[in-house]
Short mmCIF file of C-alpha atoms and ligand atoms in Angstrom, two decimals:
data_model
loop_
_atom_site.label_atom_id
_atom_site.label_comp_id
_atom_site.label_asym_id
_atom_site.label_seq_id
_atom_site.Cartn_x
_atom_site.Cartn_y
_atom_site.Cartn_z
CA MET A 1 41.53 34.53 73.97
CA THR A 2 44.77 34.03 75.84
CA VAL A 3 45.81 33.53 79.55
CA GLU A 4 45.41 36.88 81.15
CA SER A 5 47.12 37.97 84.29
CA VAL A 6 45.69 40.29 86.73
CA LYS A 7 47.07 42.04 89.65
CA PRO A 8 45.01 40.51 92.58
CA GLU A 9 43.20 43.08 94.68
CA ALA A 10 44.21 43.06 98.38
CA PRO A 11 41.54 40.76 100.23
CA ALA A 12 39.38 42.63 102.78
CA PRO A 13 40.16 41.96 106.35
CA ALA A 14 38.49 38.69 107.76
CA SER A 15 36.23 40.74 110.17
CA GLU A 16 34.76 42.69 107.22
CA LEU A 17 33.88 39.83 105.18
CA ARG A 18 29.98 39.42 104.42
CA VAL A 19 28.27 36.10 104.17
CA PRO A 20 26.75 35.89 100.62
CA PRO A 21 22.86 36.18 100.39
CA LEU A 22 20.79 33.15 99.97
CA ALA A 23 19.24 33.03 96.45
CA GLY A 24 15.56 33.21 96.52
CA GLY A 25 13.14 30.56 95.11
CA ARG A 26 14.11 27.59 97.29
CA VAL A 27 11.71 24.75 98.39
CA PRO A 28 11.69 22.81 101.64
CA VAL A 29 14.18 19.76 101.59
CA LEU A 30 15.41 19.89 98.08
CA GLY A 31 16.30 23.71 98.38
CA HIS A 32 17.31 24.88 94.94
CA GLY A 33 18.00 21.59 93.62
CA LEU A 34 14.56 21.24 91.85
CA LYS A 35 15.04 24.43 89.86
CA LEU A 36 18.61 23.53 89.05
CA VAL A 37 17.63 20.04 87.64
CA ARG A 38 14.42 21.24 85.82
CA ASP A 39 15.83 24.22 84.06
CA PRO A 40 19.54 24.67 84.90
CA LEU A 41 20.12 27.33 82.27
CA ALA A 42 17.37 29.70 83.31
CA PHE A 43 18.36 29.09 86.98
CA MET A 44 21.95 29.95 86.60
CA SER A 45 21.14 33.00 84.45
CA GLY A 46 18.66 34.36 86.99
CA LEU A 47 21.17 34.28 89.83
CA ARG A 48 22.73 37.54 89.41
CA GLU A 49 19.69 39.27 90.38
CA HIS A 50 20.26 37.95 93.83
CA GLY A 51 23.85 39.07 94.12
CA ASP A 52 27.47 38.78 92.84
CA VAL A 53 28.14 35.84 95.06
CA VAL A 54 25.10 33.84 96.27
CA ARG A 55 24.50 30.79 98.39
CA LEU A 56 22.32 27.90 97.05
CA LYS A 57 21.03 25.00 99.09
CA LEU A 58 21.20 21.70 97.28
CA GLY A 59 19.47 19.46 99.70
CA PRO A 60 21.39 19.92 102.98
CA LYS A 61 24.48 21.15 101.27
CA THR A 62 25.38 24.97 100.82
CA VAL A 63 27.00 25.61 97.37
CA TYR A 64 28.25 29.11 96.32
CA ALA A 65 27.42 30.69 92.91
CA VAL A 66 29.64 33.42 91.35
CA THR A 67 27.54 35.58 88.92
CA THR A 68 29.78 38.44 87.58
CA PRO A 69 32.52 38.28 84.82
CA ALA A 70 35.10 39.94 87.18
CA LEU A 71 34.55 37.47 90.05
CA THR A 72 34.58 34.26 87.58
CA GLY A 73 37.88 35.59 86.47
CA ALA A 74 39.01 36.20 90.16
CA LEU A 75 37.95 32.64 91.03
CA ALA A 76 39.70 31.01 88.03
CA LEU A 77 42.89 32.84 88.75
CA SER A 78 43.07 32.38 92.52
CA PRO A 79 45.38 29.73 94.11
CA ASP A 80 42.74 29.22 96.87
CA TYR A 81 40.48 26.93 94.73
CA LYS A 82 41.19 23.54 93.10
CA ILE A 83 39.33 21.22 90.84
CA ASP A 84 37.23 18.94 93.13
CA GLY A 85 33.71 18.35 94.25
CA PRO A 86 31.15 15.67 93.39
CA LEU A 87 30.96 16.17 89.67
CA TRP A 88 34.72 15.59 89.37
CA GLU A 89 34.65 12.52 91.78
CA SER A 90 32.00 10.79 89.40
CA LEU A 91 34.09 11.81 86.48
CA GLU A 92 37.27 10.26 87.93
CA GLY A 93 35.26 7.06 88.81
CA LEU A 94 34.53 6.54 85.09
CA LEU A 95 37.62 8.06 83.18
CA GLY A 96 40.45 7.53 85.68
CA LYS A 97 42.07 9.38 88.51
CA GLU A 98 45.47 10.27 87.07
CA GLY A 99 44.64 12.46 84.08
CA VAL A 100 45.40 16.30 83.91
CA ALA A 101 41.82 17.31 83.87
CA THR A 102 41.25 16.16 87.46
CA ALA A 103 44.77 16.38 88.98
CA ASN A 104 45.80 19.36 91.29
CA GLY A 105 49.08 20.73 92.80
CA PRO A 106 52.59 19.66 91.53
CA ARG A 107 51.20 16.66 89.60
CA HIS A 108 48.78 19.09 87.61
CA ARG A 109 51.55 21.52 86.89
CA ARG A 110 53.92 18.66 85.65
CA GLN A 111 51.25 17.27 83.47
CA ARG A 112 50.44 20.48 81.83
CA ARG A 113 54.08 21.11 81.12
CA THR A 114 54.06 17.59 79.31
CA ILE A 115 51.03 18.38 77.24
CA GLN A 116 51.44 22.07 76.52
CA PRO A 117 53.99 21.70 73.69
CA ALA A 118 51.45 19.79 71.46
CA PHE A 119 48.93 22.67 71.74
CA ARG A 120 51.29 25.73 71.41
CA LEU A 121 50.39 28.34 68.80
CA ASP A 122 53.48 27.45 66.83
CA ALA A 123 52.56 23.69 66.92
CA ILE A 124 49.03 23.99 65.25
CA PRO A 125 50.38 24.53 61.67
CA ALA A 126 51.67 21.00 61.71
CA TYR A 127 48.02 19.70 62.19
CA GLY A 128 46.93 22.00 59.28
CA PRO A 129 46.86 19.25 56.57
CA ILE A 130 44.85 16.80 58.74
CA MET A 131 42.44 19.59 59.68
CA GLU A 132 42.06 20.54 55.94
CA GLU A 133 41.58 16.87 54.82
CA GLU A 134 38.84 16.41 57.41
CA ALA A 135 37.01 19.60 56.89
CA HIS A 136 36.74 18.99 53.12
CA ALA A 137 35.88 15.24 53.60
CA LEU A 138 33.14 16.30 55.86
CA ALA A 139 31.62 18.44 53.06
CA GLU A 140 32.15 15.73 50.43
CA ARG A 141 30.40 13.03 52.48
CA TRP A 142 27.27 15.06 52.47
CA LYS A 143 25.05 14.73 49.41
CA PRO A 144 22.60 17.61 48.39
CA GLY A 145 19.14 16.80 49.37
CA GLU A 146 20.03 14.08 51.83
CA THR A 147 19.41 14.60 55.44
CA ILE A 148 22.53 15.20 57.62
CA GLU A 149 22.40 13.84 61.19
CA CYS A 150 24.44 16.46 62.70
CA THR A 151 25.05 14.85 66.07
CA SER A 152 26.86 11.98 64.66
CA GLU A 153 28.64 13.91 61.89
CA SER A 154 29.98 16.56 64.27
CA PHE A 155 31.25 13.98 66.72
CA ARG A 156 32.87 11.86 64.07
CA VAL A 157 34.90 14.88 62.58
CA ALA A 158 35.85 16.12 66.02
CA VAL A 159 37.12 12.81 67.24
CA ARG A 160 39.00 12.13 63.96
CA ILE A 161 40.75 15.40 64.16
CA ALA A 162 41.84 15.09 67.80
CA ALA A 163 42.86 11.48 67.36
CA ARG A 164 44.66 11.89 64.02
CA CYS A 165 46.43 15.08 65.13
CA LEU A 166 47.49 14.26 68.69
CA LEU A 167 47.92 10.52 68.45
CA ARG A 168 49.27 10.12 65.00
CA GLY A 169 49.60 6.67 63.33
CA GLU A 170 48.32 4.66 60.52
CA TYR A 171 46.06 2.55 62.69
CA MET A 172 44.37 5.97 63.91
CA ASP A 173 41.91 6.01 60.91
CA GLU A 174 40.01 2.90 61.96
CA ARG A 175 40.66 3.52 65.69
CA ALA A 176 38.83 7.01 65.37
CA GLU A 177 35.77 5.45 63.99
CA ARG A 178 35.51 3.01 67.00
CA LEU A 179 36.47 5.86 69.44
CA CYS A 180 33.43 7.98 68.11
CA VAL A 181 30.95 5.30 68.90
CA ALA A 182 32.38 4.55 72.33
CA LEU A 183 32.72 8.19 73.23
CA ALA A 184 29.33 9.21 72.20
CA THR A 185 27.65 6.51 74.28
CA VAL A 186 29.85 7.10 77.23
CA PHE A 187 29.00 10.86 77.29
CA ARG A 188 25.35 10.27 77.24
CA GLY A 189 25.55 7.81 80.14
CA MET A 190 28.01 9.92 82.06
CA TYR A 191 25.88 13.08 82.37
CA ARG A 192 22.92 10.94 83.62
CA ARG A 193 25.16 9.41 86.36
CA MET A 194 26.57 12.83 87.47
CA VAL A 195 23.31 14.49 87.87
CA VAL A 196 21.31 11.54 89.18
CA PRO A 197 23.74 9.51 91.29
CA LEU A 198 21.72 6.44 91.86
CA GLY A 199 24.70 4.16 92.34
CA PRO A 200 23.30 0.76 92.57
CA LEU A 201 20.77 1.35 89.83
CA TYR A 202 23.38 1.83 87.23
CA ARG A 203 24.73 -1.61 88.06
CA LEU A 204 21.54 -3.50 87.14
CA PRO A 205 21.79 -5.54 83.99
CA LEU A 206 19.51 -3.19 82.05
CA PRO A 207 20.09 -2.67 78.27
CA ALA A 208 21.08 1.03 78.74
CA ASN A 209 23.60 0.11 81.53
CA ARG A 210 25.00 -2.71 79.53
CA GLU A 211 25.47 -0.50 76.50
CA PHE A 212 27.17 2.12 78.74
CA ASN A 213 29.43 -0.42 80.39
CA ARG A 214 30.39 -1.88 76.98
CA ALA A 215 31.20 1.65 75.41
CA LEU A 216 33.25 2.46 78.51
CA ALA A 217 35.30 -0.68 78.44
CA ASP A 218 35.80 -0.28 74.65
CA LEU A 219 37.12 3.32 75.32
CA HIS A 220 39.70 2.09 77.63
CA LEU A 221 40.50 -0.91 75.47
CA LEU A 222 41.02 1.35 72.47
CA VAL A 223 43.24 3.60 74.46
CA ASP A 224 45.48 0.65 75.52
CA GLU A 225 45.61 -0.69 72.04
CA ILE A 226 46.73 2.72 70.81
CA VAL A 227 49.47 3.00 73.45
CA ALA A 228 50.63 -0.59 72.82
CA GLU A 229 50.79 -0.23 68.91
CA ARG A 230 52.79 3.00 69.31
CA ARG A 231 55.26 1.29 71.66
CA ALA A 232 55.50 -1.76 69.40
CA SER A 233 56.13 0.37 66.25
CA GLY A 234 59.22 1.79 67.82
CA GLN A 235 58.43 5.18 66.30
CA LYS A 236 58.52 8.51 68.09
CA PRO A 237 56.83 11.05 66.06
CA ASP A 238 56.76 14.59 67.44
CA ASP A 239 53.27 14.24 68.84
CA LEU A 240 51.34 14.35 72.18
CA LEU A 241 51.54 10.57 72.50
CA THR A 242 55.40 10.59 72.26
CA ALA A 243 55.48 13.33 74.93
CA LEU A 244 53.32 11.24 77.25
CA LEU A 245 55.31 8.12 76.86
CA GLU A 246 58.56 9.95 77.51
CA ALA A 247 57.36 12.13 80.38
CA GLU A 248 58.94 11.83 83.73
CA ASP A 249 57.38 12.32 87.17
CA GLU A 250 58.67 14.65 90.00
CA ASN A 251 61.60 12.28 90.78
CA GLY A 252 62.70 12.01 87.15
CA ASP A 253 61.27 8.54 86.88
CA PRO A 254 59.21 7.46 83.96
CA ILE A 255 55.30 7.98 84.55
CA GLY A 256 53.35 4.85 85.13
CA GLU A 257 51.10 3.06 82.80
CA GLN A 258 47.92 4.02 84.37
CA GLU A 259 48.96 7.69 84.33
CA ILE A 260 49.69 7.38 80.66
CA HIS A 261 46.30 5.87 80.03
CA ASP A 262 44.37 8.21 82.01
CA GLN A 263 46.12 11.19 80.30
CA VAL A 264 45.13 10.02 76.80
CA VAL A 265 41.59 9.60 78.03
CA ALA A 266 41.57 13.03 79.88
CA ILE A 267 42.64 14.80 76.70
CA LEU A 268 40.37 12.83 74.21
CA THR A 269 37.25 12.94 76.21
CA PRO A 270 36.91 16.78 76.75
CA GLY A 271 38.46 17.30 73.20
CA SER A 272 35.78 15.53 71.25
CA GLU A 273 32.55 16.42 73.20
CA THR A 274 33.22 20.12 73.31
CA VAL A 275 34.36 20.63 69.76
CA ALA A 276 31.46 18.29 68.54
CA SER A 277 28.74 20.32 70.35
CA THR A 278 30.30 23.52 68.89
CA ILE A 279 30.25 22.19 65.40
CA MET A 280 26.59 21.25 65.95
CA TRP A 281 25.73 25.00 66.92
CA LEU A 282 27.88 26.28 64.04
CA LEU A 283 25.78 24.13 61.64
CA GLN A 284 22.61 25.37 63.26
CA VAL A 285 23.85 29.09 62.94
CA LEU A 286 24.56 28.53 59.28
CA ALA A 287 20.94 27.24 58.66
CA GLU A 288 19.30 29.81 60.90
CA HIS A 289 21.35 32.93 59.73
CA PRO A 290 21.65 32.51 55.83
CA GLU A 291 22.89 36.16 55.64
CA HIS A 292 25.97 35.23 57.76
CA ALA A 293 26.43 31.94 55.80
CA ASP A 294 26.53 33.84 52.57
CA ARG A 295 29.07 36.49 54.17
CA VAL A 296 31.25 33.61 55.38
CA ARG A 297 31.02 31.99 51.78
CA ASP A 298 31.96 35.33 50.25
CA GLU A 299 34.78 35.99 52.60
CA VAL A 300 36.37 32.57 51.77
CA GLU A 301 35.95 33.09 48.06
CA SER A 302 37.50 36.53 48.31
CA VAL A 303 40.47 35.16 50.29
CA THR A 304 41.06 31.86 48.21
CA GLY A 305 39.84 32.99 44.77
CA GLY A 306 37.77 29.84 44.47
CA ARG A 307 40.34 27.16 45.47
CA PRO A 308 39.56 24.97 48.46
CA VAL A 309 40.06 26.66 51.68
CA ALA A 310 43.37 25.95 53.27
CA PHE A 311 44.66 26.04 56.97
CA GLU A 312 46.85 29.08 56.14
CA ASP A 313 43.68 31.01 54.99
CA VAL A 314 42.06 30.85 58.56
CA ARG A 315 43.82 33.76 60.08
CA LYS A 316 42.43 36.11 57.19
CA LEU A 317 38.82 34.88 57.78
CA THR A 318 37.72 37.54 60.15
CA HIS A 319 34.04 37.18 59.65
CA THR A 320 34.20 33.40 59.72
CA ASN A 321 36.08 33.63 63.00
CA ASN A 322 33.67 36.04 64.52
CA VAL A 323 30.82 33.70 63.60
CA VAL A 324 32.61 31.04 65.49
CA VAL A 325 33.07 33.17 68.55
CA GLU A 326 29.42 34.55 68.56
CA ALA A 327 28.19 30.91 68.28
CA MET A 328 30.31 29.97 71.27
CA ARG A 329 29.24 33.02 73.11
CA LEU A 330 25.53 32.11 72.96
CA ARG A 331 25.99 28.27 73.21
CA PRO A 332 29.17 27.73 75.16
CA ALA A 333 29.94 23.93 75.12
CA VAL A 334 31.14 24.27 78.69
CA TRP A 335 28.12 25.79 80.37
CA ILE A 336 28.97 25.11 84.05
CA LEU A 337 32.28 25.00 85.88
CA THR A 338 33.12 24.16 89.57
CA ARG A 339 35.77 24.70 92.15
CA ARG A 340 36.44 23.84 95.71
CA ALA A 341 38.01 26.27 98.19
CA VAL A 342 41.23 24.79 99.62
CA THR A 343 41.25 27.37 102.48
CA ASP A 344 39.14 30.09 104.11
CA THR A 345 39.09 32.76 101.64
CA GLU A 346 36.98 35.56 99.93
CA LEU A 347 35.49 36.64 96.67
CA GLY A 348 34.28 40.30 96.15
CA GLY A 349 34.30 40.78 99.88
CA TYR A 350 32.34 37.86 100.64
CA ARG A 351 33.48 34.98 103.00
CA ILE A 352 34.01 31.58 101.31
CA PRO A 353 34.86 28.91 103.75
CA ALA A 354 37.52 26.21 103.20
CA GLY A 355 35.92 23.07 101.55
CA ALA A 356 33.14 25.19 99.97
CA ASP A 357 31.94 24.10 96.40
CA ILE A 358 31.56 26.97 94.01
CA VAL A 359 29.85 27.01 90.60
CA TYR A 360 29.57 29.50 87.83
CA SER A 361 28.11 29.27 84.44
CA PRO A 362 29.82 30.63 81.33
CA TYR A 363 26.43 30.41 79.66
CA ALA A 364 24.94 32.94 82.01
CA ILE A 365 27.99 35.30 82.08
CA GLN A 366 28.21 35.17 78.17
CA ARG A 367 24.48 36.16 77.86
CA ASP A 368 24.20 38.72 80.46
CA ALA A 369 22.53 42.13 79.30
CA ARG A 370 24.84 43.92 81.63
CA SER A 371 27.87 42.90 79.50
CA TYR A 372 26.32 42.81 75.88
CA ALA A 373 23.83 45.01 74.20
CA ASP A 374 21.18 43.09 72.41
CA ASN A 375 22.48 40.20 74.47
CA LEU A 376 20.38 37.46 72.88
CA GLU A 377 21.01 38.58 69.37
CA PHE A 378 23.29 36.64 67.10
CA ASP A 379 25.63 39.37 66.07
CA PRO A 380 29.24 38.16 65.00
CA ASP A 381 30.08 41.87 64.22
CA ARG A 382 30.16 42.55 67.98
CA TRP A 383 33.59 41.03 67.82
CA LEU A 384 34.95 43.47 65.37
CA PRO A 385 37.84 45.26 67.41
CA GLU A 386 36.01 48.57 67.59
CA ARG A 387 33.09 46.94 69.45
CA ALA A 388 34.94 44.02 71.09
CA LYS A 389 36.73 46.39 73.20
CA ASP A 390 33.55 47.38 75.20
CA VAL A 391 33.15 43.72 76.42
CA PRO A 392 33.91 43.46 80.12
CA LYS A 393 37.02 41.48 81.01
CA TYR A 394 36.02 37.70 81.47
CA ALA A 395 32.70 38.16 79.96
CA MET A 396 33.78 36.01 77.23
CA SER A 397 36.10 33.22 78.38
CA PRO A 398 34.61 29.99 76.83
CA PHE A 399 38.10 28.31 77.28
CA SER A 400 38.41 29.63 80.90
CA VAL A 401 41.44 31.44 82.22
CA GLY A 402 44.26 30.67 84.72
CA ASN A 403 46.09 27.48 85.35
CA ARG A 404 43.04 25.15 84.45
CA LYS A 405 42.42 27.05 81.08
CA CYS A 406 41.88 24.80 78.11
CA PRO A 407 45.22 23.82 76.58
CA SER A 408 43.48 23.62 73.15
CA ASP A 409 42.10 27.11 72.48
CA HIS A 410 44.17 27.58 69.40
CA PHE A 411 43.84 23.98 68.21
CA SER A 412 40.12 24.27 68.60
CA MET A 413 39.55 27.75 67.05
CA ALA A 414 41.60 26.70 64.01
CA GLN A 415 39.46 23.58 63.23
CA LEU A 416 36.10 25.25 64.01
CA SER A 417 36.90 28.12 61.55
CA LEU A 418 38.18 25.82 58.98
CA ILE A 419 35.20 23.48 59.23
CA THR A 420 32.84 26.48 59.13
CA ALA A 421 34.55 27.83 55.96
CA ALA A 422 34.65 24.54 54.13
CA VAL A 423 30.95 23.60 54.56
CA ALA A 424 29.57 27.06 54.21
CA THR A 425 31.47 27.48 50.87
CA ALA A 426 29.96 24.21 49.64
CA TYR A 427 26.32 24.38 50.85
CA ARG A 428 23.42 26.34 52.13
CA PHE A 429 21.54 24.53 54.81
CA GLU A 430 17.96 24.07 55.75
CA GLN A 431 16.44 22.39 58.83
CA VAL A 432 14.25 19.47 57.75
CA PRO A 433 10.91 18.43 59.40
CA GLY A 434 11.75 16.35 62.59
CA SER A 435 14.81 18.50 63.45
CA ASP A 436 14.87 19.84 67.00
CA ASP A 437 17.30 22.68 67.45
CA THR A 438 16.19 23.32 71.10
CA THR A 439 19.04 23.26 73.65
CA ARG A 440 19.96 19.71 75.25
CA VAL A 441 21.66 20.28 78.49
CA GLY A 442 24.30 17.48 79.19
CA ILE A 443 27.89 17.59 80.07
CA THR A 444 27.89 20.18 77.26
CA LEU A 445 25.11 22.14 75.58
CA ARG A 446 24.11 20.76 72.09
CA PRO A 447 20.93 20.83 70.04
CA HIS A 448 18.46 17.97 70.82
CA GLU A 449 18.42 16.54 67.43
CA LEU A 450 19.64 18.83 64.49
CA LEU A 451 18.68 17.49 61.09
CA LEU A 452 19.79 19.51 58.03
CA ARG A 453 19.42 19.25 54.26
CA PRO A 454 22.45 20.64 52.38
CA VAL A 455 21.75 22.52 49.27
CA ARG A 456 24.53 22.90 46.78
CA ARG A 457 25.75 26.62 46.31
C1 HEM B 501 39.89 22.24 80.02
C2 HEM B 501 36.67 24.53 77.09
C3 HEM B 501 38.40 21.77 73.39
C4 HEM B 501 41.36 19.43 76.22
C5 HEM B 501 38.85 23.09 79.56
C6 HEM B 501 38.10 24.21 80.26
C7 HEM B 501 37.25 24.76 79.42
C8 HEM B 501 37.32 24.19 78.19
C9 HEM B 501 36.28 25.83 79.69
C10 HEM B 501 38.40 24.61 81.79
C11 HEM B 501 37.81 23.74 82.74
C12 HEM B 501 37.73 24.36 84.10
O1 HEM B 501 38.20 25.44 84.29
O2 HEM B 501 37.42 23.60 85.11
C13 HEM B 501 36.74 23.88 75.78
C14 HEM B 501 36.00 24.29 74.61
C15 HEM B 501 36.55 23.58 73.66
C16 HEM B 501 37.60 22.63 74.08
C17 HEM B 501 34.84 25.29 74.59
C18 HEM B 501 36.05 23.69 72.06
C19 HEM B 501 35.19 24.28 71.62
C20 HEM B 501 39.34 20.99 73.72
C21 HEM B 501 40.12 20.02 73.02
C22 HEM B 501 40.87 19.46 73.88
C23 HEM B 501 40.62 19.98 75.27
C24 HEM B 501 40.01 19.97 71.51
C25 HEM B 501 41.97 18.45 73.55
C26 HEM B 501 42.15 17.81 72.40
C27 HEM B 501 41.21 19.97 77.54
C28 HEM B 501 41.79 19.59 78.78
C29 HEM B 501 41.50 20.44 79.85
C30 HEM B 501 40.47 21.31 79.30
C31 HEM B 501 42.87 18.37 78.76
C32 HEM B 501 41.70 20.31 81.32
C33 HEM B 501 42.94 21.29 81.51
C34 HEM B 501 43.47 21.43 82.93
O3 HEM B 501 42.67 21.02 83.92
O4 HEM B 501 44.58 21.81 83.19
N1 HEM B 501 38.32 23.10 78.27
N2 HEM B 501 37.78 22.99 75.50
N3 HEM B 501 39.61 20.89 75.16
N4 HEM B 501 40.28 21.03 77.93
FE1 HEM B 501 39.23 21.99 76.67
#
């Protein structure tokens, strides 16, 4: 999964461009909004039946949806679109306006240059010891027979790895615990505020609003503390935080305090929620597919000879890696993405006017029967080289492509494979009564409430 470049096809002359068909199933006033809110995954998955590019009516607004792998790749790689739109605006209001995830143009390019070295393939081995320590600590925290609350456990390890690897420091251990609590609450409230934008209602002194505001304030305070302590220590370890503190803007001046703050938030927030949700699905997969859990264990043992799995082993763990990729195919943490057209443009011969909002769903793309045989089957062997070559281009891009591609693909894959290897070697897993592994749609996809019992191998 690397950045791929394509030679853009010559666009059709403007006079030949078609208007995308209107998707069926809309109702008066609300348009398609009702279906989108009621069952967003089924709705997005059904859109390809209506066309490669379709128009949706969300209340009075027209939104464009792209439904084929090739066109999602073309969209992500085209300079005619930027990150913007209502979802991003509500994110900016909560998390800050100056971070890499919401910036565009020259500022975004400069910010990517600053953060990229911390995520390069050759930078990842330096994180190996922390990833190893956290993966084994996770398995050791669990006691056979006791119930694991997978949501909090997954969140905890994801935040700890991101914070300890990218913002090194003695103090990080305790801070990571506080960050977990703050981020978990912020994410819960944020999704609600994004999909149901009832502005004034969220300012009422209700318990849920107070809890959300406290968590958001704590998140920002923690980030300020982390930055201040690093500065006071006078130390400059080779990490992301040092890169941010030493970054310069387009004029060669140091970047402002607000931008440093927003950058840390913009990296920690997507970094923890996405990895945490993926770990939850990996645990669910290990419980639901014991045959693959056993194959992971056998593979790890054949590589390690029985010693604890190490970071260096990961690249030899082919099946483990395929289990991770297949889990991400069926339950992509990032299930919906949006862009806004900056100019009158086209996609697949359809006219896209300047200012149009465009959505697509990696969930729908990665489950499409046109791209995958037995599309809903959990089959990690479909990623063996002889079979993977048949997967259409861009039909599996959980980290996206182009200039907004996740900087953290190598960082994420390394920790996900290591965690899967460590926990599957130590335990078998069973769901316990009360566990609910149905899909909960939020900013990411995760199980509603996954509760597992570990059984010592
Ligand atoms: C962007 C997925 C983990 C930091 C993205 C995007 C996707 C994605 C699809 C592109 C969004 C778009 O096109 O609009 C994932 C998945 C992850 C993961 C599936 C793990 C399973 C992480 C981690 C970090 C991170 C661990 C940081 C520690 C970011 C940042 C961006 C981003 C900063 C914004 C990049 C930009 O706009 O230039 N991620 N991500 N992600 N991700 Fe990740």
